Coordinates of C-alpha atoms in Angstrom, one line a residue:
X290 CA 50.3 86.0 137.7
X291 CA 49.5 83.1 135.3
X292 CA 47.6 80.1 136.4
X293 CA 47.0 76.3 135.0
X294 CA 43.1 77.1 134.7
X295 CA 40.2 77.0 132.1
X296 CA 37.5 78.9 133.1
X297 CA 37.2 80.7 136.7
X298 CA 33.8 80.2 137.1
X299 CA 34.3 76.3 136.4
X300 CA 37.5 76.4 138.4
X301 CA 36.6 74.5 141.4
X302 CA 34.0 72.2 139.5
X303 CA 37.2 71.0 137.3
X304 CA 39.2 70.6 140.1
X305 CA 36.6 68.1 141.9
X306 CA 36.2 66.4 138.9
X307 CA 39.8 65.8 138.6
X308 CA 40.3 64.9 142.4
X309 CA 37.6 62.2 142.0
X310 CA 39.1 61.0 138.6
X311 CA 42.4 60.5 140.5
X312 CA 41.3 59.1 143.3
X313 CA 41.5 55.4 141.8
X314 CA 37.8 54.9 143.2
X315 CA 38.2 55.9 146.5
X316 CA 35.7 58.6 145.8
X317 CA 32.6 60.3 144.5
X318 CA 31.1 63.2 143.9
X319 CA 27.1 64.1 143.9
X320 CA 26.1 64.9 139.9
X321 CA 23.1 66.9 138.8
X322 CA 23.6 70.6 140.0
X323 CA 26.9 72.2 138.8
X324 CA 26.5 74.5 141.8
X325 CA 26.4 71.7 144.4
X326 CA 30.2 70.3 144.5
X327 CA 29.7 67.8 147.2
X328 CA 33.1 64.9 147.2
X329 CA 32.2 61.7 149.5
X330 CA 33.4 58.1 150.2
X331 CA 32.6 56.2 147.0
X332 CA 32.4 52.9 149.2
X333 CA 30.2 54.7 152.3
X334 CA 27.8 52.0 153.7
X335 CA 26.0 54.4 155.8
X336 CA 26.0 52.3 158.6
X337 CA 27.8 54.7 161.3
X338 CA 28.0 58.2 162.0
X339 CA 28.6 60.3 159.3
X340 CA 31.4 63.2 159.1
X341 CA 30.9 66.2 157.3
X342 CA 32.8 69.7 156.4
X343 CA 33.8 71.5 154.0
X344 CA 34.0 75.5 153.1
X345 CA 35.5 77.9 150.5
X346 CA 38.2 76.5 148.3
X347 CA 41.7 77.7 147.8
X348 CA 42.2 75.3 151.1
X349 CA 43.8 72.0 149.4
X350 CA 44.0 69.3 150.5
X351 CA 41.6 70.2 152.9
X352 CA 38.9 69.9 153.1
X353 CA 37.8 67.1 149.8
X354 CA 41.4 65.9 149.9
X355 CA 40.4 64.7 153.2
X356 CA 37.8 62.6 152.3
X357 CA 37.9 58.6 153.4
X358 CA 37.9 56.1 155.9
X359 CA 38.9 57.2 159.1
X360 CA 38.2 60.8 158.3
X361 CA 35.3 63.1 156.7
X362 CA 32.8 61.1 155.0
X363 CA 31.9 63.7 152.8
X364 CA 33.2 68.0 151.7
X365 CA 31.2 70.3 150.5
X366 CA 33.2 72.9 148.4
X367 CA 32.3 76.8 148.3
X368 CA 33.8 78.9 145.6
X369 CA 37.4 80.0 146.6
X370 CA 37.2 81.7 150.2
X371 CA 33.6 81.6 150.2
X372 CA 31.3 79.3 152.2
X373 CA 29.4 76.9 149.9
X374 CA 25.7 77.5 150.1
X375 CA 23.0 75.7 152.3
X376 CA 21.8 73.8 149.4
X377 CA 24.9 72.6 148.6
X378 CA 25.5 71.2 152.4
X379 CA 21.7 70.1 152.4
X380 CA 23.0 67.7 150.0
X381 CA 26.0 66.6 150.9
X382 CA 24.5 66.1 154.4
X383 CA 21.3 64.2 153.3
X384 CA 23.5 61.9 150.4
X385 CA 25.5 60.2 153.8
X386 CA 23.3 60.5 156.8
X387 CA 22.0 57.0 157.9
X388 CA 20.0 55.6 161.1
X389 CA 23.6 56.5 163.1
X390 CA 23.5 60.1 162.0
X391 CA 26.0 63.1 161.1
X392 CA 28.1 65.1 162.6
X393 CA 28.8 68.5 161.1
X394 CA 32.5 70.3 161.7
X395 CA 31.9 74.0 160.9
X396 CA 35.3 76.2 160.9
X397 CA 34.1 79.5 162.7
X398 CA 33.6 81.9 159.6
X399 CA 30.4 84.2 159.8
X400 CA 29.7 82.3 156.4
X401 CA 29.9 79.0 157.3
X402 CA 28.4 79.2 160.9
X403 CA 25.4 80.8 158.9
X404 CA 25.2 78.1 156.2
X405 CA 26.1 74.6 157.5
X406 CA 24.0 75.8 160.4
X407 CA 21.2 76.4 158.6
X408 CA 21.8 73.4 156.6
X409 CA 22.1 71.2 159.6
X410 CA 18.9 72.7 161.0
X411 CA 17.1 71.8 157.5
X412 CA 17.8 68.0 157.9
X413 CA 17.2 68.0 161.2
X414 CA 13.6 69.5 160.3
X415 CA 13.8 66.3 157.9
X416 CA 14.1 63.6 160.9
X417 CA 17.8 63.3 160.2
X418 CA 20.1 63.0 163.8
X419 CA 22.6 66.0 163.2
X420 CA 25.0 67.3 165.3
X421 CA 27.3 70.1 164.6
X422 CA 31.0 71.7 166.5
X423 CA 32.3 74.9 165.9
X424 CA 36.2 74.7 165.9
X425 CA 37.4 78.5 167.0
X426 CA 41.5 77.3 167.2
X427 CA 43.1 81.2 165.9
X428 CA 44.6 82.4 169.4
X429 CA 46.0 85.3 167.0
X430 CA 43.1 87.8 168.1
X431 CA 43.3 87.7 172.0
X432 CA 39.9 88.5 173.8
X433 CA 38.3 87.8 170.2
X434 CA 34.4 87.2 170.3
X435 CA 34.7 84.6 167.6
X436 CA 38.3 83.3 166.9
X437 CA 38.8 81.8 163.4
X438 CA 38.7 78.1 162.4
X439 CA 41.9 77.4 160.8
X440 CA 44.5 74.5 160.3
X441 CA 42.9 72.9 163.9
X442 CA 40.3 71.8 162.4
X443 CA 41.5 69.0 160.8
X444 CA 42.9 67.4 164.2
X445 CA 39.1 67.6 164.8
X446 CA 38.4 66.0 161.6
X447 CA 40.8 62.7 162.4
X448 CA 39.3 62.4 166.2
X449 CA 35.5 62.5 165.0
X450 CA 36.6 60.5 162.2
X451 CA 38.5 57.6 164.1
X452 CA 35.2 57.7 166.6
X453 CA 32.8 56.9 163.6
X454 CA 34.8 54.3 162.3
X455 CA 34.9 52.8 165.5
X456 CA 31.6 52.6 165.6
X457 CA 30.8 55.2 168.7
X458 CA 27.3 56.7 168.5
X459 CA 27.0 60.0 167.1
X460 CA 26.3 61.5 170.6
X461 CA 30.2 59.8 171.8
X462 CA 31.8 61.3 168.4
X463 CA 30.6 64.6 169.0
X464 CA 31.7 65.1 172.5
X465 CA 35.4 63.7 171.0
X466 CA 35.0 66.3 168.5
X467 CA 34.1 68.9 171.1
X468 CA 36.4 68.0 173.8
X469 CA 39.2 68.6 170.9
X470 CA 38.2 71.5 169.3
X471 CA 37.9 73.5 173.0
X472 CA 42.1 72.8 173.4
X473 CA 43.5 73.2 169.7
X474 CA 45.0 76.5 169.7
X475 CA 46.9 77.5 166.4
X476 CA 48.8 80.5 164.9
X477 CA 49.6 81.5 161.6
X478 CA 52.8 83.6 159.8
X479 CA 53.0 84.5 156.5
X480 CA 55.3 87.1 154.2
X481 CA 53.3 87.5 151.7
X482 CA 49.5 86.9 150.9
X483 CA 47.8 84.9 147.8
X484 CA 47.0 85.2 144.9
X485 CA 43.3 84.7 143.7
X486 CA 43.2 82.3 140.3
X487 CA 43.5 84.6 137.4
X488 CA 43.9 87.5 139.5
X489 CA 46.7 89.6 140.7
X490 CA 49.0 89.1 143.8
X491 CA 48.8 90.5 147.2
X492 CA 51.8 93.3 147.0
X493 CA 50.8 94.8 151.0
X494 CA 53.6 93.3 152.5
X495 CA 57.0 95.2 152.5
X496 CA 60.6 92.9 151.7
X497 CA 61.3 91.5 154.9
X498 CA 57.9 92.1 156.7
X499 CA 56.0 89.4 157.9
X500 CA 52.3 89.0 159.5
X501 CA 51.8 86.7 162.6
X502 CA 48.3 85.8 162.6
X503 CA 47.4 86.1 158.9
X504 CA 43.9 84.2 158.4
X505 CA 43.8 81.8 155.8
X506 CA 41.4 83.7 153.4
X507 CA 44.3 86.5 153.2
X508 CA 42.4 88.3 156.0
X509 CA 44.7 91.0 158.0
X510 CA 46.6 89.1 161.1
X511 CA 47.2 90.8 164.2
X512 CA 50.7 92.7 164.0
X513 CA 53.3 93.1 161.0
X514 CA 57.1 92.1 162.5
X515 CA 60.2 92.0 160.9
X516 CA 61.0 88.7 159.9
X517 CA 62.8 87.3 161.9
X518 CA 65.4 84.5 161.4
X519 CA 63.5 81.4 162.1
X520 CA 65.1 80.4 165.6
X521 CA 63.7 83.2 166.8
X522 CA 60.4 83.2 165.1
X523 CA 59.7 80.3 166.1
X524 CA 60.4 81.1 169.5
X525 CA 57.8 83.6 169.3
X526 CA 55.2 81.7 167.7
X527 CA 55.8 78.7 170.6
X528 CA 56.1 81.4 173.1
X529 CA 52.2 82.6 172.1
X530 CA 50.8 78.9 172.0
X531 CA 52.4 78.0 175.0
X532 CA 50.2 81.3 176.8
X533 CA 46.9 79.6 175.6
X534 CA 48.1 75.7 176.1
X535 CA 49.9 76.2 180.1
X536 CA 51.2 73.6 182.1
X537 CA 54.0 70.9 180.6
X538 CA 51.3 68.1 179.5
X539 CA 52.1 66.3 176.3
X540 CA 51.2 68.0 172.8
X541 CA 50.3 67.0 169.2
X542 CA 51.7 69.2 166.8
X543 CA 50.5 69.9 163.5
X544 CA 52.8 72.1 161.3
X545 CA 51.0 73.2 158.4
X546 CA 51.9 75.0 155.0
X547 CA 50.4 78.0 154.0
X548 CA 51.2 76.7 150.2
X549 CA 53.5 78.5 149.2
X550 CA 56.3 78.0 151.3
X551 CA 59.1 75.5 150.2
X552 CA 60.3 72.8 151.8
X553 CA 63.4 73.2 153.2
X554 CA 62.0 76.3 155.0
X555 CA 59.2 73.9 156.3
X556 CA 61.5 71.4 157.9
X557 CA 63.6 74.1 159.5
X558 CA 60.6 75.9 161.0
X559 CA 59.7 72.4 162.4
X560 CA 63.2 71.7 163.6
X561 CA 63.1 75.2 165.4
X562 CA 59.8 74.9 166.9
X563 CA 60.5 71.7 168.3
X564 CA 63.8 73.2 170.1
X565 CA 61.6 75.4 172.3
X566 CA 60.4 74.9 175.5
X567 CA 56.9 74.3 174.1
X568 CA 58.1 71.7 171.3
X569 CA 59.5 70.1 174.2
X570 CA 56.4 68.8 175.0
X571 CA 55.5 68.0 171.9
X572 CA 55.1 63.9 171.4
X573 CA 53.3 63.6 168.1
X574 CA 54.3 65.3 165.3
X575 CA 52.4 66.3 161.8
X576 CA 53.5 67.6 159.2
X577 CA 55.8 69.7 158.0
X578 CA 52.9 69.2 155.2
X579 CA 50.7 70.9 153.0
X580 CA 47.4 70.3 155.1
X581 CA 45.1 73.8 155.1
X582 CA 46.6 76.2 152.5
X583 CA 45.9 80.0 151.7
X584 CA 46.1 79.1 147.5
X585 CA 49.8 80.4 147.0
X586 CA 50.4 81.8 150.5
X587 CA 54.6 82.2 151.5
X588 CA 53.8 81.0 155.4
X589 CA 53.3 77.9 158.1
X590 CA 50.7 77.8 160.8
X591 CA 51.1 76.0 164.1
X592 CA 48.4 74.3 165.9
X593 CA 49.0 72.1 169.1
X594 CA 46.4 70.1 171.3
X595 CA 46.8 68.3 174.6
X596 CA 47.3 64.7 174.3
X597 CA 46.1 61.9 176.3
X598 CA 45.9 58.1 175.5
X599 CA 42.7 58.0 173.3
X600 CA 43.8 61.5 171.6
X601 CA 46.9 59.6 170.5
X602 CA 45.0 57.0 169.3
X603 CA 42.5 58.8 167.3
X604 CA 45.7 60.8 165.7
X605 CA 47.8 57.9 164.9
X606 CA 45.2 55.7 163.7
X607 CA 46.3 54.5 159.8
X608 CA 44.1 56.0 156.9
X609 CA 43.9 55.5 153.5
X610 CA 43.9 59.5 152.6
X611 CA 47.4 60.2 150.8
X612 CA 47.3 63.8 151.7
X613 CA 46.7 63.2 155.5
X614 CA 49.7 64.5 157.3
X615 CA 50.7 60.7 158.8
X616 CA 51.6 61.6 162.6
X617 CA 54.8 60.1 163.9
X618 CA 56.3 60.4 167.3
X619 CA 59.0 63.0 167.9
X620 CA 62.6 61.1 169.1
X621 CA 65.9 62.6 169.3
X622 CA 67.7 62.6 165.8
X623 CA 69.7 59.6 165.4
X624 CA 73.3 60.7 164.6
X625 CA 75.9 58.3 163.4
X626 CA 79.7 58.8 163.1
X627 CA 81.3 59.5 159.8
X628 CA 82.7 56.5 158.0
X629 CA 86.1 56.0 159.6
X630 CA 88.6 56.1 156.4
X631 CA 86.5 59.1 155.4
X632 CA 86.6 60.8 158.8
X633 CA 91.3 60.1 158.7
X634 CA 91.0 62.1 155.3
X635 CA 93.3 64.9 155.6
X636 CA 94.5 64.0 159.3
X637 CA 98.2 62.8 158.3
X638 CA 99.1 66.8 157.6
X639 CA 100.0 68.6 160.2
X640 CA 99.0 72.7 160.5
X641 CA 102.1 74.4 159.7
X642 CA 102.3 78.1 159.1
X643 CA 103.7 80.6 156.3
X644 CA 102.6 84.6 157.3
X645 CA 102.9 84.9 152.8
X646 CA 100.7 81.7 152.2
X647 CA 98.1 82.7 154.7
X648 CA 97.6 86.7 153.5
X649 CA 97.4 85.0 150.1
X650 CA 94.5 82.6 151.1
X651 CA 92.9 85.0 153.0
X652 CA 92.9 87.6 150.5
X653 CA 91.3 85.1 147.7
X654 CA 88.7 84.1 150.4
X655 CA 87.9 88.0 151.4
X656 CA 87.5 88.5 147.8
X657 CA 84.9 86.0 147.0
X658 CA 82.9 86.5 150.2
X659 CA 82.6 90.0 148.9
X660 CA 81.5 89.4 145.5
X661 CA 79.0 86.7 146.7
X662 CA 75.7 89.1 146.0
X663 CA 77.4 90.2 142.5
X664 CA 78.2 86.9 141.7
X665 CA 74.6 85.1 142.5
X666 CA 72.9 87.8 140.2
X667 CA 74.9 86.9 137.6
X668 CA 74.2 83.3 138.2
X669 CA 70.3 84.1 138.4
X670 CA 70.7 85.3 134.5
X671 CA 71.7 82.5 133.3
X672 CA 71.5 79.1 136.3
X673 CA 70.1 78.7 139.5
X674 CA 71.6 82.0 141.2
X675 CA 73.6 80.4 143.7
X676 CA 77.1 80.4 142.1
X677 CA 78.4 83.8 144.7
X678 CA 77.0 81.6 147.6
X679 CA 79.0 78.2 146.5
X680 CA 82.2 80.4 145.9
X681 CA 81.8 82.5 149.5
X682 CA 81.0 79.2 151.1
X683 CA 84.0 77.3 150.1
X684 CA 85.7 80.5 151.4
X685 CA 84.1 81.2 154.6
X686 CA 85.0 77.2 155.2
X687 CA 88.7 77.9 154.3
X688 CA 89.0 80.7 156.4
X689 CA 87.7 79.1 159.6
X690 CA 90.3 76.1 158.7
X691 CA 93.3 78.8 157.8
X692 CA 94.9 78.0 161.1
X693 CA 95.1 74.1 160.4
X694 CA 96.5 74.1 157.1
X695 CA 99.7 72.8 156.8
X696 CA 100.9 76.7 154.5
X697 CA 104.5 75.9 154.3
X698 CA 104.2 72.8 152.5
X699 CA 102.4 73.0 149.1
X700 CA 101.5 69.7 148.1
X701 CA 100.1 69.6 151.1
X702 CA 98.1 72.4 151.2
X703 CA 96.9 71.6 148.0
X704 CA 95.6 68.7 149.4
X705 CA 93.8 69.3 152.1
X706 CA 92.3 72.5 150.2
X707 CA 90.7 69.6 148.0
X708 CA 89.6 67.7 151.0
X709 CA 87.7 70.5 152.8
X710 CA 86.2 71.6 149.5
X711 CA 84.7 68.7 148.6
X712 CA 83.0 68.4 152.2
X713 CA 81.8 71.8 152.0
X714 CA 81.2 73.1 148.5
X715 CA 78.1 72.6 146.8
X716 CA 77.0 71.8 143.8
X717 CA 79.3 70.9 140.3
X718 CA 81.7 74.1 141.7
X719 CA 82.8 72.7 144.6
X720 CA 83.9 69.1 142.8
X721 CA 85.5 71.3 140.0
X722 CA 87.6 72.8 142.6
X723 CA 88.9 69.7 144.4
X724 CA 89.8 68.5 141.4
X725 CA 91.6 71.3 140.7
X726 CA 93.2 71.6 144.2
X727 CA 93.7 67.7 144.1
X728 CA 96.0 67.3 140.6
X729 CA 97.3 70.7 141.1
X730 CA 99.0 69.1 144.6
X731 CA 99.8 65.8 143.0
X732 CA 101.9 67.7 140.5
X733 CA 103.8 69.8 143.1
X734 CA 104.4 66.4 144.9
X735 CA 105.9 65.1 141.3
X736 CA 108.6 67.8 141.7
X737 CA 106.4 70.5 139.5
X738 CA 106.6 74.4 140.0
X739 CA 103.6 76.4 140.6
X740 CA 102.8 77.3 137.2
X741 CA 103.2 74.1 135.5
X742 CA 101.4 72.6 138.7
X743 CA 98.8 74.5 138.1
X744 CA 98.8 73.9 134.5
X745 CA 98.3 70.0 135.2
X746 CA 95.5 71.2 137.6
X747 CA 93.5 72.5 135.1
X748 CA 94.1 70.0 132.2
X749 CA 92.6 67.3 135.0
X750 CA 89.8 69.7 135.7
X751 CA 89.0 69.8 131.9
X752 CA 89.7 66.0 131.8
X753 CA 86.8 65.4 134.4
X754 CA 84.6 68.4 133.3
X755 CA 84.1 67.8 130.0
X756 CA 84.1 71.4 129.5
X757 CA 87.1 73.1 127.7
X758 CA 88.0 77.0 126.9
X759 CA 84.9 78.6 124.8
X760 CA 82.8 76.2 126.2
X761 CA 81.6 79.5 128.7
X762 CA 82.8 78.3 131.9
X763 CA 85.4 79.6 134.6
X764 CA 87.7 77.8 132.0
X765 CA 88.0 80.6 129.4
X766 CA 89.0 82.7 132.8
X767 CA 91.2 80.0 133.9
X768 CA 93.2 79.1 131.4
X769 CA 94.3 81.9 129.8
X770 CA 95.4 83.1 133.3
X771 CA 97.6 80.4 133.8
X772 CA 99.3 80.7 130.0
X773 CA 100.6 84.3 131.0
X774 CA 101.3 83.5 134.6
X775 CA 104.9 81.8 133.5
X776 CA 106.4 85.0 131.9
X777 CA 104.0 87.7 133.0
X778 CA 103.6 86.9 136.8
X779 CA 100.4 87.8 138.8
X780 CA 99.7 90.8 136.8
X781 CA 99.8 89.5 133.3
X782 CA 97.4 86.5 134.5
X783 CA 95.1 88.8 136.6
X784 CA 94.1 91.0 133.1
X785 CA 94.2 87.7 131.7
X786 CA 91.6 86.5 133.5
X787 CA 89.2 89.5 133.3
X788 CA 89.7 89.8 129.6
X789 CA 88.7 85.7 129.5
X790 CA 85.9 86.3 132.1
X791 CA 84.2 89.5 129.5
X792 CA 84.7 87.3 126.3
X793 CA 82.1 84.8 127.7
X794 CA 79.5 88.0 127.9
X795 CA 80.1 87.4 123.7
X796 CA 79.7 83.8 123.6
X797 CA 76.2 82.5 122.9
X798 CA 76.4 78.8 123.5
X799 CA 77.4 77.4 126.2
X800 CA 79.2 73.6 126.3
X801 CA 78.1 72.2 129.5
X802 CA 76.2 73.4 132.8
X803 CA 72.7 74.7 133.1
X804 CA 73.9 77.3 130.7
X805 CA 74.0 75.2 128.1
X806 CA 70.1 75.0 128.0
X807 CA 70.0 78.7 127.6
X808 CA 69.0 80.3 123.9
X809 CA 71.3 82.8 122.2
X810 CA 69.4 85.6 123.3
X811 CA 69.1 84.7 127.0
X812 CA 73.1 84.4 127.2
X813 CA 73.9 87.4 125.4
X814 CA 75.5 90.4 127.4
X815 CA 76.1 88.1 130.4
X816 CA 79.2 86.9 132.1
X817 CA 79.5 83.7 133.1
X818 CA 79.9 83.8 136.7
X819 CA 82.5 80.7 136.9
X820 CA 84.7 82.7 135.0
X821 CA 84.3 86.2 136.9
X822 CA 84.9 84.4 140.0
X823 CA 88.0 83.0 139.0
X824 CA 89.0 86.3 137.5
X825 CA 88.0 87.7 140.9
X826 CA 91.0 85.1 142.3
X827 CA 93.4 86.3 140.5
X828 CA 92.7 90.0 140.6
X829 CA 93.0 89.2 144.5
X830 CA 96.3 87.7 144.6
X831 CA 97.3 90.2 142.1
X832 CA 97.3 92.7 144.8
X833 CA 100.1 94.7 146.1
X834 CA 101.9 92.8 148.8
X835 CA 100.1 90.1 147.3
X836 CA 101.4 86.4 145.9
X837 CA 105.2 85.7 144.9

């Protein structure tokens, strides 16, 4: 797998550098020793308790990302999953200690227990006040002798940092720290693993496996499941925390990504999680965010603590760091009606039925439901691989409506087709068909037959398009289907269609679409997959006992 780097070795000194550099002055970074890559406050006074981690890289935002008021004062950064050295957090310790002291948040890896110890134990040796916390949140092991310190730690980061800034004494901010990091409790998921910078990717994991309780350095987790759909995964993730966080008290919840997980699968985790009896409880939420990756990691982590009033406080507290995970309390969704004269669309036709119209429709829909997997990999060649889904959609939709149609009256039918299609199909497809559906009815209301109604469909589709036939759209299906329909029938326009559908595979520009972006060479060979579905139509109401 390629990667936006230099040089490995200099990976993570470049990426300080340009984390400091874009920090518009919020921060610094200790110079002199290439191997000591130590990020702090650029405005630290040293005039309260300092906070200080830090660990391997491969973690970001955390831990230098989390650098600033309200939060660490200074991160030490190790090489990618390895603990930075005791030099290295030696110095970062000794460049922000004042008179009020530090307070050291080790995540509970072998490595950094080892070195951040022994670095706190070095300064202290120096007449420095140090205190250190262990956070051990991984519940994925049970009985484990050491759990792992994972995305809970930075909860402990925010409530030692809000203590500092308040001014506590270091003895105060570490017993906040401690109190919290004995209740976080967190678990991870993930299907697939990471890929090291300029290395290869983790191929372990089997299509439609998934790990619960991967560690964050790649590291085994505790059982491989079949993914689940992510209701019930989430069900089972809450169903674990809520074991090690009993009772019905109010939670914080922190849901992080792994790094590699995209959005929309983040804020549907989140939506699921909070639907269980444990996100019932849950009053702050943070996150869905990037907050403690696993570099390119597919997977989320959940980590909840026990809230009481100061808790709240320390986690809602503003801070200037832009990556901190802003925590916002959880209240029902606010739902509002749909505009009214939007909401009366289609409600002046009445369902009315016609045993023809109906096996017609149904057969079209049946058709493109089954081709959407043929039609997507089509798509994938040569768009955005969703062309089968936006086609099977529009028809799964229809078919649940079938019975509320109005099928003996054609105008009207091609009417509220249009309506329902351009409420439920996606992307440029979905408005090409209501427009389709929509002049297509307006000329059957003008006293047109089907052919020539459909005729004026398409002309307003091309109209509003922009596309025309040759251009490599469903057009050059389309429209040569509907010049034989007249004299030919069904048939004619069905081969019609297919022969339109397998010229595109020849054409090597396309007018309009993300086609159109393609080269010569990437087009060649490939149908477009407008055009097959349309030629897929036809083919269907082509069928024996079919159309009329």
């Amino acid at each position: 797998m390629a990667h936006f780097i230099n040089d490995r070795a200099a990976l993570v000194a470049e990426a300080v550098d340009g984390l400091v550099t874009g920090s518009g002055g919020r921060l610094a970074r200790l110079d002199g020793d290439p191997a000591i890559r130590v990020v702090l406050r650029a405005d630290w006074p040293a005039d309260r308790v300092a906070i200080v981690s830090g660990g391997g890289s491969g973690h970001e935002p955390a831990h230098a990302g989390f650098v600033g008021r309200g939060l660490l004062t200074a991160a030490i950064c190790g090489d990618v999953f390895a603990s930075p050295s005791v030099d290295a957090v030696l110095a970062g310790i000794l460049a922000v200690t004042g008179p009020a002291g530090c307070l050291v948040i080790i995540k509970n890896y072998a490595g950094d227990r080892l070195n951040f110890g022994l670095a706190a134990e070095r300064a202290r040796a120096l007449g420095l006040a140090v205190e250190t916390v262990t956070v051990a949140d991984d519940i994925a092991i049970p009985g484990a002798a050491q759990p792992r310190g994972i995305a809970g730690t930075l909860l402990v980061h925010k409530v030692a940092g809000h203590a500092a800034e308040a001014g506590r004494p270091l003895a105060e901010v570490a017993g906040a720290a401690r109190a919290a990091a004995a209740e976080i409790k967190s678990l991870g998921i993930a299907v697939s693993g990471c890929t090291m910078p300029g290395g290869v990717a983790d191929t372990r994991f089997a299509p439609g496996e998934a790990e619960l309780g991967l560690g964050i350095h790649g590291e085994p987790g505790i059982e491989r499941i079949a993914l689940p759909e992510a209701a019930a995964l989430a069900r089972l993730m809450a169903a674990r925390l809520a074991e090690a966080v009993p009772g019905d008290g109010p939670l914080a919840l922190l849901v992080n990504n792994l790094g590699g997980t995209t959005a929309l699968e983040m804020q549907v985790l989140t939506g699921a999680v909070l639907a269980t009896p444990l996100g019932a409880r849950v009053r702050l939420l943070l996150g869905p965010a990037s907050a403690m990756t696993a570099l390119d990691m597919h997977g989320a982590s959940l980590s909840v603590l026990p809230l009481d009033a100061a808790l709240g406080d320390a986690l809602t507290a503003a801070t200037e760091v832009p990556a901190w995970p802003r925590a916002v309390p959880v209240v029902a969704p606010t739902l509002r009606p749909l505009p009214e004269r939007l909401a009366r669309q289609g409600a002046a036709t009445s369902p009315s039925h016609d045993p023809a119209v109906a096996q017609a429709i149904t057969a079209v829909c049946t058709a493109l439901i089954g081709a959407e997997t043929a039609l997507n990999a089509l798509d994938a060649r040569v768009g955005d691989g969703d062309t089968g889904t936006t086609f099977a959609s529009a028809a799964r939709a229809v078919l649940a409506d079938l019975d509320r149609l109005p099928q003996a009256e054609p105008a009207a039918l091609c009417r509220a087709l249009s309506d329902r299609l351009a409420r439920v199909a996606g992307g440029s497809s979905g408005v090409l068909m209501s427009i389709f559906f929509a002049a297509t009815g307006a000329g059957l209301a003008d006293g047109m037959r089907w052919p020539e109604a459909l005729a004026h469909g398409a002309e307003r589709l091309q109209a509003h398009g922009g596309a025309r036939p040759g251009d490599r759209t469903l057009l050059d299906a389309l429209v040569p289907a509907l010049a034989a329909l007249p004299d030919g029938g069904l048939a004619a326009a069905a081969r019609a269609a297919e022969a339109g559908a397998a010229a595109t595979a020849r054409m090597t520009r396309a007018g309009t679409g993300r086609s159109s972006y393609l080269a010569a060479t990437d087009l060649a060979g490939v149908e477009d997959p407008g055009a097959v579905a349309v030629a897929h139509v036809v083919r269907a109401l082509a069928s024996p006992g079919i159309g009329g």
